[in-house]
PDB file of C-alpha atoms in Angstrom:
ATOM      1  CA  UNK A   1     -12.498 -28.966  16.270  1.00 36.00           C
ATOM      2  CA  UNK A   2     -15.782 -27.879  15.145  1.00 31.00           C
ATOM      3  CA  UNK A   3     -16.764 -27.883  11.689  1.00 33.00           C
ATOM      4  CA  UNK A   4     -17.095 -23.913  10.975  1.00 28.00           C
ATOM      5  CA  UNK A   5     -14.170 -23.673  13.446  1.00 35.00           C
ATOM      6  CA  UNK A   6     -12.230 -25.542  10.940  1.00 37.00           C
ATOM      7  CA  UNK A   7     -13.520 -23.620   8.076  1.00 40.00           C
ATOM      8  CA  UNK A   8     -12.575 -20.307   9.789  1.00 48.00           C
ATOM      9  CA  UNK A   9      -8.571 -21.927   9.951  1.00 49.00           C
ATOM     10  CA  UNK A  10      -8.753 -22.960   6.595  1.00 50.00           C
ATOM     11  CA  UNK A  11      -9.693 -19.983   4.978  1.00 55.00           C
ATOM     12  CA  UNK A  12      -7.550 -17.661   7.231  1.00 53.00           C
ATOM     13  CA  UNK A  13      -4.891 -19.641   6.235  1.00 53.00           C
ATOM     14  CA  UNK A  14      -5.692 -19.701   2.516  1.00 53.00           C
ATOM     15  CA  UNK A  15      -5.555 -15.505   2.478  1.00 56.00           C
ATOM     16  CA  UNK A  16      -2.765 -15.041   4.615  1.00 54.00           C
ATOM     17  CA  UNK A  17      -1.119 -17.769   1.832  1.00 51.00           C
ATOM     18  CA  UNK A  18      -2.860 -15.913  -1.242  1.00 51.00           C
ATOM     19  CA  UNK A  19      -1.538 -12.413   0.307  1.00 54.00           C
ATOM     20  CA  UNK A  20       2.034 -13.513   0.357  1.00 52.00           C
ATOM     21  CA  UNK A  21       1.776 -14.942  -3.165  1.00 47.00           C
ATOM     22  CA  UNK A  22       0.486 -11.454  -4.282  1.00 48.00           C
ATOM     23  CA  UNK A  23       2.158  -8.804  -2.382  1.00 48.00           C
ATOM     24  CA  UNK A  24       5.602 -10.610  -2.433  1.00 49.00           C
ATOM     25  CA  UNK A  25       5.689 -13.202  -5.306  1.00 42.00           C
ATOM     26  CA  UNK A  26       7.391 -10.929  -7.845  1.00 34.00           C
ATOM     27  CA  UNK A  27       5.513  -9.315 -10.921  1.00 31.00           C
ATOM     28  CA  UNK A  28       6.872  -6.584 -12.242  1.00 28.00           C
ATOM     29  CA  UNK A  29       5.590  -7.092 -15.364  1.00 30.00           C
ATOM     30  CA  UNK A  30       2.022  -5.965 -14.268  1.00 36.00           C
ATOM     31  CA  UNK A  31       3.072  -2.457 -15.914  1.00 37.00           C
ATOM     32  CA  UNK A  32       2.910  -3.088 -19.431  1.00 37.00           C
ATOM     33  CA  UNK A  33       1.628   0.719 -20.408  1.00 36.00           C
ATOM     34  CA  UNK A  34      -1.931   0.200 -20.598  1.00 38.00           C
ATOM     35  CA  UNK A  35      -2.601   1.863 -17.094  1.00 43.00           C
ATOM     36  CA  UNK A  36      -5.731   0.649 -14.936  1.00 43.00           C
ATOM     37  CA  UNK A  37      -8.727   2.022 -15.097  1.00 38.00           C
ATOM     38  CA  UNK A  38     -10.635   2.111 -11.785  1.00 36.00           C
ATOM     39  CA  UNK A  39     -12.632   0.114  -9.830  1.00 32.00           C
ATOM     40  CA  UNK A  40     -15.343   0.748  -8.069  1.00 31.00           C
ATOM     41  CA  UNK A  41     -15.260  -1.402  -5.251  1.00 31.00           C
ATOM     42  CA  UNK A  42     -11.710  -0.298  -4.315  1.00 32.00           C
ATOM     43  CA  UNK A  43      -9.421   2.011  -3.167  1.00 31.00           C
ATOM     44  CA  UNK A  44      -6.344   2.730  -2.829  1.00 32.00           C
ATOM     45  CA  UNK A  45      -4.557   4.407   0.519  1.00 31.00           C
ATOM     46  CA  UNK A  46      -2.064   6.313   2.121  1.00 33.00           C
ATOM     47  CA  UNK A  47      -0.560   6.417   5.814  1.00 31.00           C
ATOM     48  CA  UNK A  48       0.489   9.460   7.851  1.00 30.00           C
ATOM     49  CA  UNK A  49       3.981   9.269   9.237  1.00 30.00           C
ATOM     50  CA  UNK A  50       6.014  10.264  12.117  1.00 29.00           C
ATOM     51  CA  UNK A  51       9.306  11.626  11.464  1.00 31.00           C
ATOM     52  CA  UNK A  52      11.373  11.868  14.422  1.00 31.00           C
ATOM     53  CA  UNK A  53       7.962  12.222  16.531  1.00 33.00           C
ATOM     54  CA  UNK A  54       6.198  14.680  13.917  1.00 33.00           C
ATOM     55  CA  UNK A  55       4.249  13.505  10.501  1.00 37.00           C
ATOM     56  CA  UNK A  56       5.589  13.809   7.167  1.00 39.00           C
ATOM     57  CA  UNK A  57       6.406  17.198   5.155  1.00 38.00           C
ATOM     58  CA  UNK A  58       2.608  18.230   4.199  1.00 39.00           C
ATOM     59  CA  UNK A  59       1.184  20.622   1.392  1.00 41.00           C
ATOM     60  CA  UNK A  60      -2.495  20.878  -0.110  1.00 41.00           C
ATOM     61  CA  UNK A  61      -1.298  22.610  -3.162  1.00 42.00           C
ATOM     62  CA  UNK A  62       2.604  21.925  -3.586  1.00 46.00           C
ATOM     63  CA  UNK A  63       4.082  20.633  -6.383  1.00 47.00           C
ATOM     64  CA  UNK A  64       3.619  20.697  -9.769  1.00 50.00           C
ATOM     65  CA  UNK A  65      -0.134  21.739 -11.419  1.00 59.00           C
ATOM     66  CA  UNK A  66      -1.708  19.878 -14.067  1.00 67.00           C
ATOM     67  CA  UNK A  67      -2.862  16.780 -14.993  1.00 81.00           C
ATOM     68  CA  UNK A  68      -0.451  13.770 -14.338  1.00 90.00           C
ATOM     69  CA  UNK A  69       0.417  11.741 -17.859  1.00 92.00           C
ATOM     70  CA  UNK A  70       0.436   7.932 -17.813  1.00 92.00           C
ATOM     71  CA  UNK A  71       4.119   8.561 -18.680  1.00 95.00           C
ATOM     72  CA  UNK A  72       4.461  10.258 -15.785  1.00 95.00           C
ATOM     73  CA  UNK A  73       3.296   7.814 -13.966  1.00 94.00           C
ATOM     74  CA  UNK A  74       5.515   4.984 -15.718  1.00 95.00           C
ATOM     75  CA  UNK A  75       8.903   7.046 -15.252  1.00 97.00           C
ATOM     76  CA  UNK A  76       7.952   7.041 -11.402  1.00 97.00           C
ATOM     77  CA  UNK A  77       7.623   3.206 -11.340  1.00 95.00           C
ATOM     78  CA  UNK A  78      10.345   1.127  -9.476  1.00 94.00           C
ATOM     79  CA  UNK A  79      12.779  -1.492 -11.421  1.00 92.00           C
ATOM     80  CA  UNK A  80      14.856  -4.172 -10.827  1.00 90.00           C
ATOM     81  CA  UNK A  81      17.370  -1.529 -10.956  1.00 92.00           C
ATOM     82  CA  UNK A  82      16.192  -0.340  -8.079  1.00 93.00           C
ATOM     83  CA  UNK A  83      15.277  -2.717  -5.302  1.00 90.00           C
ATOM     84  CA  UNK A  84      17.698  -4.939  -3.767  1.00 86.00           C
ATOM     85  CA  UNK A  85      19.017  -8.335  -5.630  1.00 84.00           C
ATOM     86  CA  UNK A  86      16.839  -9.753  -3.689  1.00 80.00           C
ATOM     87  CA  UNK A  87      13.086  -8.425  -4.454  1.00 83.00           C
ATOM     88  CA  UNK A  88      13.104 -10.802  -7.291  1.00 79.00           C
ATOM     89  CA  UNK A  89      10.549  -9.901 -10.244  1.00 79.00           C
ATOM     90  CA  UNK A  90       8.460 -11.694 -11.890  1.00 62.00           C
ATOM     91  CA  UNK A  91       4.822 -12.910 -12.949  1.00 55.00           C
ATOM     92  CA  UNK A  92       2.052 -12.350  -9.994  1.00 50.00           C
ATOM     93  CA  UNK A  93      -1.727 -12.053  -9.850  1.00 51.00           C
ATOM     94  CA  UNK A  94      -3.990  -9.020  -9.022  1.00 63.00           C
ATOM     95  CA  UNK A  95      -7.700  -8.708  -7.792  1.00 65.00           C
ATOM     96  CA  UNK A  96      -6.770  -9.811  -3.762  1.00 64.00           C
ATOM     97  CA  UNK A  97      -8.657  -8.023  -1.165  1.00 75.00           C
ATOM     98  CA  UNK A  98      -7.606  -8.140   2.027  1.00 79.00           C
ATOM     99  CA  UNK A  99     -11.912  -7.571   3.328  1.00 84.00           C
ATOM    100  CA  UNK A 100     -13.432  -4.451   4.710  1.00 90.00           C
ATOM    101  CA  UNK A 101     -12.661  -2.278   8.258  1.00 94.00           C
ATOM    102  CA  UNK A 102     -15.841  -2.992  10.271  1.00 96.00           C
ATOM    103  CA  UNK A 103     -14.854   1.160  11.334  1.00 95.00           C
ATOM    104  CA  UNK A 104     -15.456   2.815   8.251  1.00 92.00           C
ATOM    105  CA  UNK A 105     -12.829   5.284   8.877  1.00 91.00           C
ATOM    106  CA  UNK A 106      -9.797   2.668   8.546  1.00 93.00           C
ATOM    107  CA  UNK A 107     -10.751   0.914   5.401  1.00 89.00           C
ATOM    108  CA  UNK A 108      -8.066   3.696   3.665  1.00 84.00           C
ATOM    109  CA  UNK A 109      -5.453   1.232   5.900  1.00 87.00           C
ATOM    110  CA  UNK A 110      -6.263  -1.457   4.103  1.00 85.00           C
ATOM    111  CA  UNK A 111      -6.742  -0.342   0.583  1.00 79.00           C
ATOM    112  CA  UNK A 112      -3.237   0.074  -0.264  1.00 73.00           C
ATOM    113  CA  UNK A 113      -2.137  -3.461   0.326  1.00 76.00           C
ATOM    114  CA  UNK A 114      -5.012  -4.046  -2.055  1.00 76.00           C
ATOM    115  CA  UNK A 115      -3.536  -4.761  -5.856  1.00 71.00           C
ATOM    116  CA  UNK A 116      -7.010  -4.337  -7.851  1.00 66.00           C
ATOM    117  CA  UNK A 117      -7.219  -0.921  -9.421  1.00 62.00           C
ATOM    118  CA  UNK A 118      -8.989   1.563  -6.818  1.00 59.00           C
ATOM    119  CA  UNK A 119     -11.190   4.989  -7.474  1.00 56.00           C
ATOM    120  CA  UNK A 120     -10.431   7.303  -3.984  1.00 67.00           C
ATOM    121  CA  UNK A 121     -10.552  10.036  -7.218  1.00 70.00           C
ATOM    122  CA  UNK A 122      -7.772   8.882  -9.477  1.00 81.00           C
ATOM    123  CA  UNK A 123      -7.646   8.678 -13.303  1.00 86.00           C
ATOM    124  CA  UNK A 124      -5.483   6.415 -13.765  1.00 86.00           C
ATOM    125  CA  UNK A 125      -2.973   3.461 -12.192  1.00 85.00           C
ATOM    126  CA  UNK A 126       0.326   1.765 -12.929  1.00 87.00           C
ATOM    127  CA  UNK A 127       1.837  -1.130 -10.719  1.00 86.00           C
ATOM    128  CA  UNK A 128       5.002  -2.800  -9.874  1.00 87.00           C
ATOM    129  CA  UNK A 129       5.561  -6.072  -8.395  1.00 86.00           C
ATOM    130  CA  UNK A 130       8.605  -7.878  -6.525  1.00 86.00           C
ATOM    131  CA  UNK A 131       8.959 -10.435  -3.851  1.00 80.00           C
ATOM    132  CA  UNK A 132       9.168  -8.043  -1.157  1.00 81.00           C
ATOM    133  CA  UNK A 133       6.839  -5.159  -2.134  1.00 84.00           C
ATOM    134  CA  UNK A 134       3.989  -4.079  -4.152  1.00 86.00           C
ATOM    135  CA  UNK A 135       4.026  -0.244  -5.512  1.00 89.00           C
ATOM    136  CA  UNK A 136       1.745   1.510  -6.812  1.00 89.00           C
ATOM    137  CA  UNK A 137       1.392   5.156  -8.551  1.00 91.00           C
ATOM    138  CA  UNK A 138      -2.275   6.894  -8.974  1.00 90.00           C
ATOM    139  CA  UNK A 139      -2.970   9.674 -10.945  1.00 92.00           C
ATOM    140  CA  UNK A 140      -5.576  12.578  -9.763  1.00 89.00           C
ATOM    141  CA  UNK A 141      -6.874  15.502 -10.938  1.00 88.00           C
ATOM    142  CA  UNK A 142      -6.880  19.072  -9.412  1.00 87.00           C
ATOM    143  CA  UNK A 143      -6.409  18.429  -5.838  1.00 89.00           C
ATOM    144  CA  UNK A 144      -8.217  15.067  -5.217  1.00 89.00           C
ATOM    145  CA  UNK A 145      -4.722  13.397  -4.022  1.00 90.00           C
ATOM    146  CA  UNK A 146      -3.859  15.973  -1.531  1.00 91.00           C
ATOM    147  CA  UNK A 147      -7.957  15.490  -0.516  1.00 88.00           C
ATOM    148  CA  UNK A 148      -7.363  11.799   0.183  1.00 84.00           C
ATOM    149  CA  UNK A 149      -4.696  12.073   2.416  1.00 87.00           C
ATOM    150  CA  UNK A 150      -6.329  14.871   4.347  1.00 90.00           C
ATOM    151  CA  UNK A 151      -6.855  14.300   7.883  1.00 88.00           C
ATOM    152  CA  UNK A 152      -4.302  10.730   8.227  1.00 81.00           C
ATOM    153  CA  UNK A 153      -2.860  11.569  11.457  1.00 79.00           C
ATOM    154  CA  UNK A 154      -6.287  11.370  12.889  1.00 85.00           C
ATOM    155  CA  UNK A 155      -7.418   8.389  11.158  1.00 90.00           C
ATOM    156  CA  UNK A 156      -3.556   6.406  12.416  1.00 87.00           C
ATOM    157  CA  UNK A 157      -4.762   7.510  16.169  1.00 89.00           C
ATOM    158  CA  UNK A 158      -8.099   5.883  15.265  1.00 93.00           C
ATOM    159  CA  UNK A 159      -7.433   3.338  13.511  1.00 96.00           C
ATOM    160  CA  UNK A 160      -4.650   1.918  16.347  1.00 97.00           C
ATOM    161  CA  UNK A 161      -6.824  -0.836  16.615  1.00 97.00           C
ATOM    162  CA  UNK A 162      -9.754  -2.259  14.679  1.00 97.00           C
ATOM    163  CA  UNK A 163     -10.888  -4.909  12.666  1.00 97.00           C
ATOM    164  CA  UNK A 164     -11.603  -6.581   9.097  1.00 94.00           C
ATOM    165  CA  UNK A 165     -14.896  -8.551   8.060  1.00 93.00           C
ATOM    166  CA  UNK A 166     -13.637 -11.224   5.338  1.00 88.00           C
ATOM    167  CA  UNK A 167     -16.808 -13.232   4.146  1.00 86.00           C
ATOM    168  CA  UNK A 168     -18.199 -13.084   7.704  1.00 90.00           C
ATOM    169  CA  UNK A 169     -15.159 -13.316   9.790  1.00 90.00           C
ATOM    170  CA  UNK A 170     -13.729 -10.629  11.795  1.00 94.00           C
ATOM    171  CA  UNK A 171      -9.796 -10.685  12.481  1.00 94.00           C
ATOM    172  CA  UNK A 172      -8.258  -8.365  14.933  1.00 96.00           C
ATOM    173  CA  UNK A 173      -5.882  -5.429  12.677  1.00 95.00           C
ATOM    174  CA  UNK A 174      -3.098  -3.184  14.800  1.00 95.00           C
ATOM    175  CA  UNK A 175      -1.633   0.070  13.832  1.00 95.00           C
ATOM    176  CA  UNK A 176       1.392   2.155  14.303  1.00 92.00           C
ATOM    177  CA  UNK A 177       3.102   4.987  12.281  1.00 92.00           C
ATOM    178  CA  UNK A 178       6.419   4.496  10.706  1.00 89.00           C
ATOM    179  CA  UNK A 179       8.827   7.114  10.428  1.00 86.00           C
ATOM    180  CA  UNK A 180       9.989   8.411   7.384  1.00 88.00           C
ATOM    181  CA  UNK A 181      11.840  11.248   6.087  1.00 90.00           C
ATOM    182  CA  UNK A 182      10.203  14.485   4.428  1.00 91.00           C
ATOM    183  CA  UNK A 183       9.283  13.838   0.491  1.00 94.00           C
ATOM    184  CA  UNK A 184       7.613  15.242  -2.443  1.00 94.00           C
ATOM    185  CA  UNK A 185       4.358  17.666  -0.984  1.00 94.00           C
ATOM    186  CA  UNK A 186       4.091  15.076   2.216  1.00 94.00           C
ATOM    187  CA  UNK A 187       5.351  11.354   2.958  1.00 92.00           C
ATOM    188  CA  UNK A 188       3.623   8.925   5.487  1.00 92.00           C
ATOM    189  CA  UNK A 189       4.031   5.501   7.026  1.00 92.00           C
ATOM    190  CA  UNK A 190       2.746   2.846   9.087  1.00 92.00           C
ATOM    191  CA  UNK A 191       3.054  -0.493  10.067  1.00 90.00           C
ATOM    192  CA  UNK A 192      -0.420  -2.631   9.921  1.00 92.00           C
ATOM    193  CA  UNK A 193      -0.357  -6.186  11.297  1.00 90.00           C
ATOM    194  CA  UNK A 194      -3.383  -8.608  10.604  1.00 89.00           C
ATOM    195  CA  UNK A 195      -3.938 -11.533  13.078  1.00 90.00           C
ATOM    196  CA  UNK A 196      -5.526 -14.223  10.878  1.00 84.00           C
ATOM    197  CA  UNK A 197      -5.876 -17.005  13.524  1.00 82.00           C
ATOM    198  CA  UNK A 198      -2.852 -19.735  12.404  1.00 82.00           C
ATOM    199  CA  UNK A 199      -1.010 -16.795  10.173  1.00 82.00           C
ATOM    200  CA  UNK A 200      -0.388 -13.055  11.244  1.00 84.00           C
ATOM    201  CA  UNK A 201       0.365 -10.624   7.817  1.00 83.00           C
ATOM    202  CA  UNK A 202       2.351  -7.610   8.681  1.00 86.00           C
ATOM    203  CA  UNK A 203       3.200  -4.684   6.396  1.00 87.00           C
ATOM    204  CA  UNK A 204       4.796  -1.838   6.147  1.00 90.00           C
ATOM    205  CA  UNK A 205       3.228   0.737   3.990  1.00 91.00           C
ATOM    206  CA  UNK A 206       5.034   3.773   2.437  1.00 93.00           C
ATOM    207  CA  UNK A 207       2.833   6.803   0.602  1.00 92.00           C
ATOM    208  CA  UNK A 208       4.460  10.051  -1.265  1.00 95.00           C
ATOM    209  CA  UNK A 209       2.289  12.647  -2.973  1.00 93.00           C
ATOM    210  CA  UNK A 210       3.759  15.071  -5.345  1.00 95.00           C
ATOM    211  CA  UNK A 211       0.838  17.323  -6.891  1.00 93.00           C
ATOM    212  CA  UNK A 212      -1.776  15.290  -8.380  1.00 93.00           C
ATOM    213  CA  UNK A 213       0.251  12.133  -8.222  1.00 95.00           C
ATOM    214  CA  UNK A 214       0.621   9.254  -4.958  1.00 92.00           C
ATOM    215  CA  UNK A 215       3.124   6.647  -4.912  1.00 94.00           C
ATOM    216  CA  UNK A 216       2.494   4.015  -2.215  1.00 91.00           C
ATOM    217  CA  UNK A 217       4.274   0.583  -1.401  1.00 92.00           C
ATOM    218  CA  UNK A 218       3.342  -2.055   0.382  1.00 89.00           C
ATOM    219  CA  UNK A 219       6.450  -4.439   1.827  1.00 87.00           C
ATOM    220  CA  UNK A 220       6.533  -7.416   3.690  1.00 79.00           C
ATOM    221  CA  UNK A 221       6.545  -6.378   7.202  1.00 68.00           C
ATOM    222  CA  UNK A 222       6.328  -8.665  10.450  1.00 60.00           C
ATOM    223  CA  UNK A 223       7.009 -12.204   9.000  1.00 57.00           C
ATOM    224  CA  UNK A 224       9.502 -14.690   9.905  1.00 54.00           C
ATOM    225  CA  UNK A 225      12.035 -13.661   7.080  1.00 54.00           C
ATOM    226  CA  UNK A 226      11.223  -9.578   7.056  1.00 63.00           C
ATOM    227  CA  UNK A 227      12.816  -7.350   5.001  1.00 72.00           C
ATOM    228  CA  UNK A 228      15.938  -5.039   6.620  1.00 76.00           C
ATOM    229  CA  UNK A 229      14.605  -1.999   8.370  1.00 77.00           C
ATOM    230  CA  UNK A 230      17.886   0.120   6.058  1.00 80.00           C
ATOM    231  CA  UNK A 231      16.617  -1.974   3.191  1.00 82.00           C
ATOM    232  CA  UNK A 232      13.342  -0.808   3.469  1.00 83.00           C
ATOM    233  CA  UNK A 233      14.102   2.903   4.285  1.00 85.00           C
ATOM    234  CA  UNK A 234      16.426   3.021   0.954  1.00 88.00           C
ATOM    235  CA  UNK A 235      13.506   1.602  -1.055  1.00 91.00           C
ATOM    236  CA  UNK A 236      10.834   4.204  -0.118  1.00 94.00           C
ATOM    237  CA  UNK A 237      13.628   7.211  -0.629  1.00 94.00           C
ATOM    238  CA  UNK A 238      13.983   5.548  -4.003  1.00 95.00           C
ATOM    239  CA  UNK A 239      10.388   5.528  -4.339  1.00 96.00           C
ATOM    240  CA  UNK A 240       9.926   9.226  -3.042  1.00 97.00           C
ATOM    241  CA  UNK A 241      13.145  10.747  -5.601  1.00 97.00           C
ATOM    242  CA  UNK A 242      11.368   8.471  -8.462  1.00 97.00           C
ATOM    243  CA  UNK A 243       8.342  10.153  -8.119  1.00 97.00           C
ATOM    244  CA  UNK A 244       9.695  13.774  -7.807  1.00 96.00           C
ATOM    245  CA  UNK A 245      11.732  13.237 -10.967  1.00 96.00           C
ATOM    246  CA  UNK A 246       8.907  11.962 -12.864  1.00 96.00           C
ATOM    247  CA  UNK A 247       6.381  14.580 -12.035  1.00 94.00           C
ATOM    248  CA  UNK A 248       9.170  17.436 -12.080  1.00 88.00           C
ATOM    249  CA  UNK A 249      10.101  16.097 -15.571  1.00 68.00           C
TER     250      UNK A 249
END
């Protein structure tokens, strides 16, 4: 094997590894209160959905006005509580990037499997870790949330296929929408598989927006020990009535 050919393996190998260690290696304790300020290099994401054919429950301007308060944001955090027995929690590491979209337009795919703090317009970020998922909750102000996830139907049918630059590599990235039910102001989802050479990443990615606020998680998708499709589906309707309460409350 050529030398840069080996190179190319190794380091596929080594982000596929580092992804799995940071998306699904359990560390809930990444929300200790003091919120995330953002970053400028990232961003976080959201995914339009298809609900029995037809995307999620949408609204520019529904829910509740205001800005959203870091406890806000904490109260719509998952627990232990919440997941199944077993998304484990525990310790994990932030700061992975998954590369950039060499089409512009899809880079908001990737983002939210990202776990460094992200601008897209929000204020403020809280985090939850477990074995099988990463969440996330951002808070906006005024109607920057409901800006972000304008237009995400559009950007799923583009986006079908593309393909990430990591350090000079390009590896292949497929799309599909996920269904999921109707939540807060709108509720999308969508399966995004990366084919890193030796190791493909899947992962299913669930986004809820009530007012100013977005709650996304990412879950272990595609892999050879995936979670339930019913265990998934009752995390993200935790995730969605979390959310709801929080910014209701």
């Amino acid at each position: 094997m050529p030398a840069f050919a080996a190179v190319s393996v190794r380091r596929a190998a080594a982000v596929a590894l580092a992804a799995s260690s940071l998306v699904f290696a359990a560390a809930c304790g990444s929300s200790d209160g003091k919120g995330d300020k953002p970053a400028q290099k990232d961003a976080a994401t959201s995914s339009t959905a298809a609900s029995s054919g037809a995307s999620g429950a949408s609204g520019a301007s529904g829910g509740a006005k205001g800005p959203v308060t870091e406890a806000q944001l904490k109260a719509a955090l998952l627990t232990e509580k919440d997941v199944p027995a077993t998304w484990k929690a525990g310790p994990g590491t932030d700061g992975l990037t998954f590369g950039k979209a060499v089409k512009p337009e899809c880079q908001k795919l990737i983002q939210l499997m990202q776990s460094e703090a992200a601008p897209m317009g929000a204020a403020t970020r809280q985090s939850s870790n477990f074995e099988y998922g990463l969440q996330q909750v951002f808070g906006f102000d005024g109607d920057k949330a409901a800006g972000y996830l304008k237009g995400f139907d559009a950007t799923l049918t583009q986006c079908a296929t593309f393909a990430v630059d990591m350090e000079g590599e390009k590896y292949p990235v497929t799309v599909k929408p996920l269904p999921v039910d109707q939540a807060g102001d709108e509720a999308h989802g969508y399966e995004l598989v990366m084919d890193m050479g030796p190791i493909k990443m899947g992962f299913h990615t669930y986004v809820v927006r009530k007012g100013g606020a977005l709650s996304a998680l990412c879950a272990k998708g595609k892999q050879a020990v995936g979670i339930p499709t019913a265990e998934y589906q009752a995390v993200t309707g935790t995730v969605a009535k979390k959310l709801d309460q929080a910014i209701q409350g």
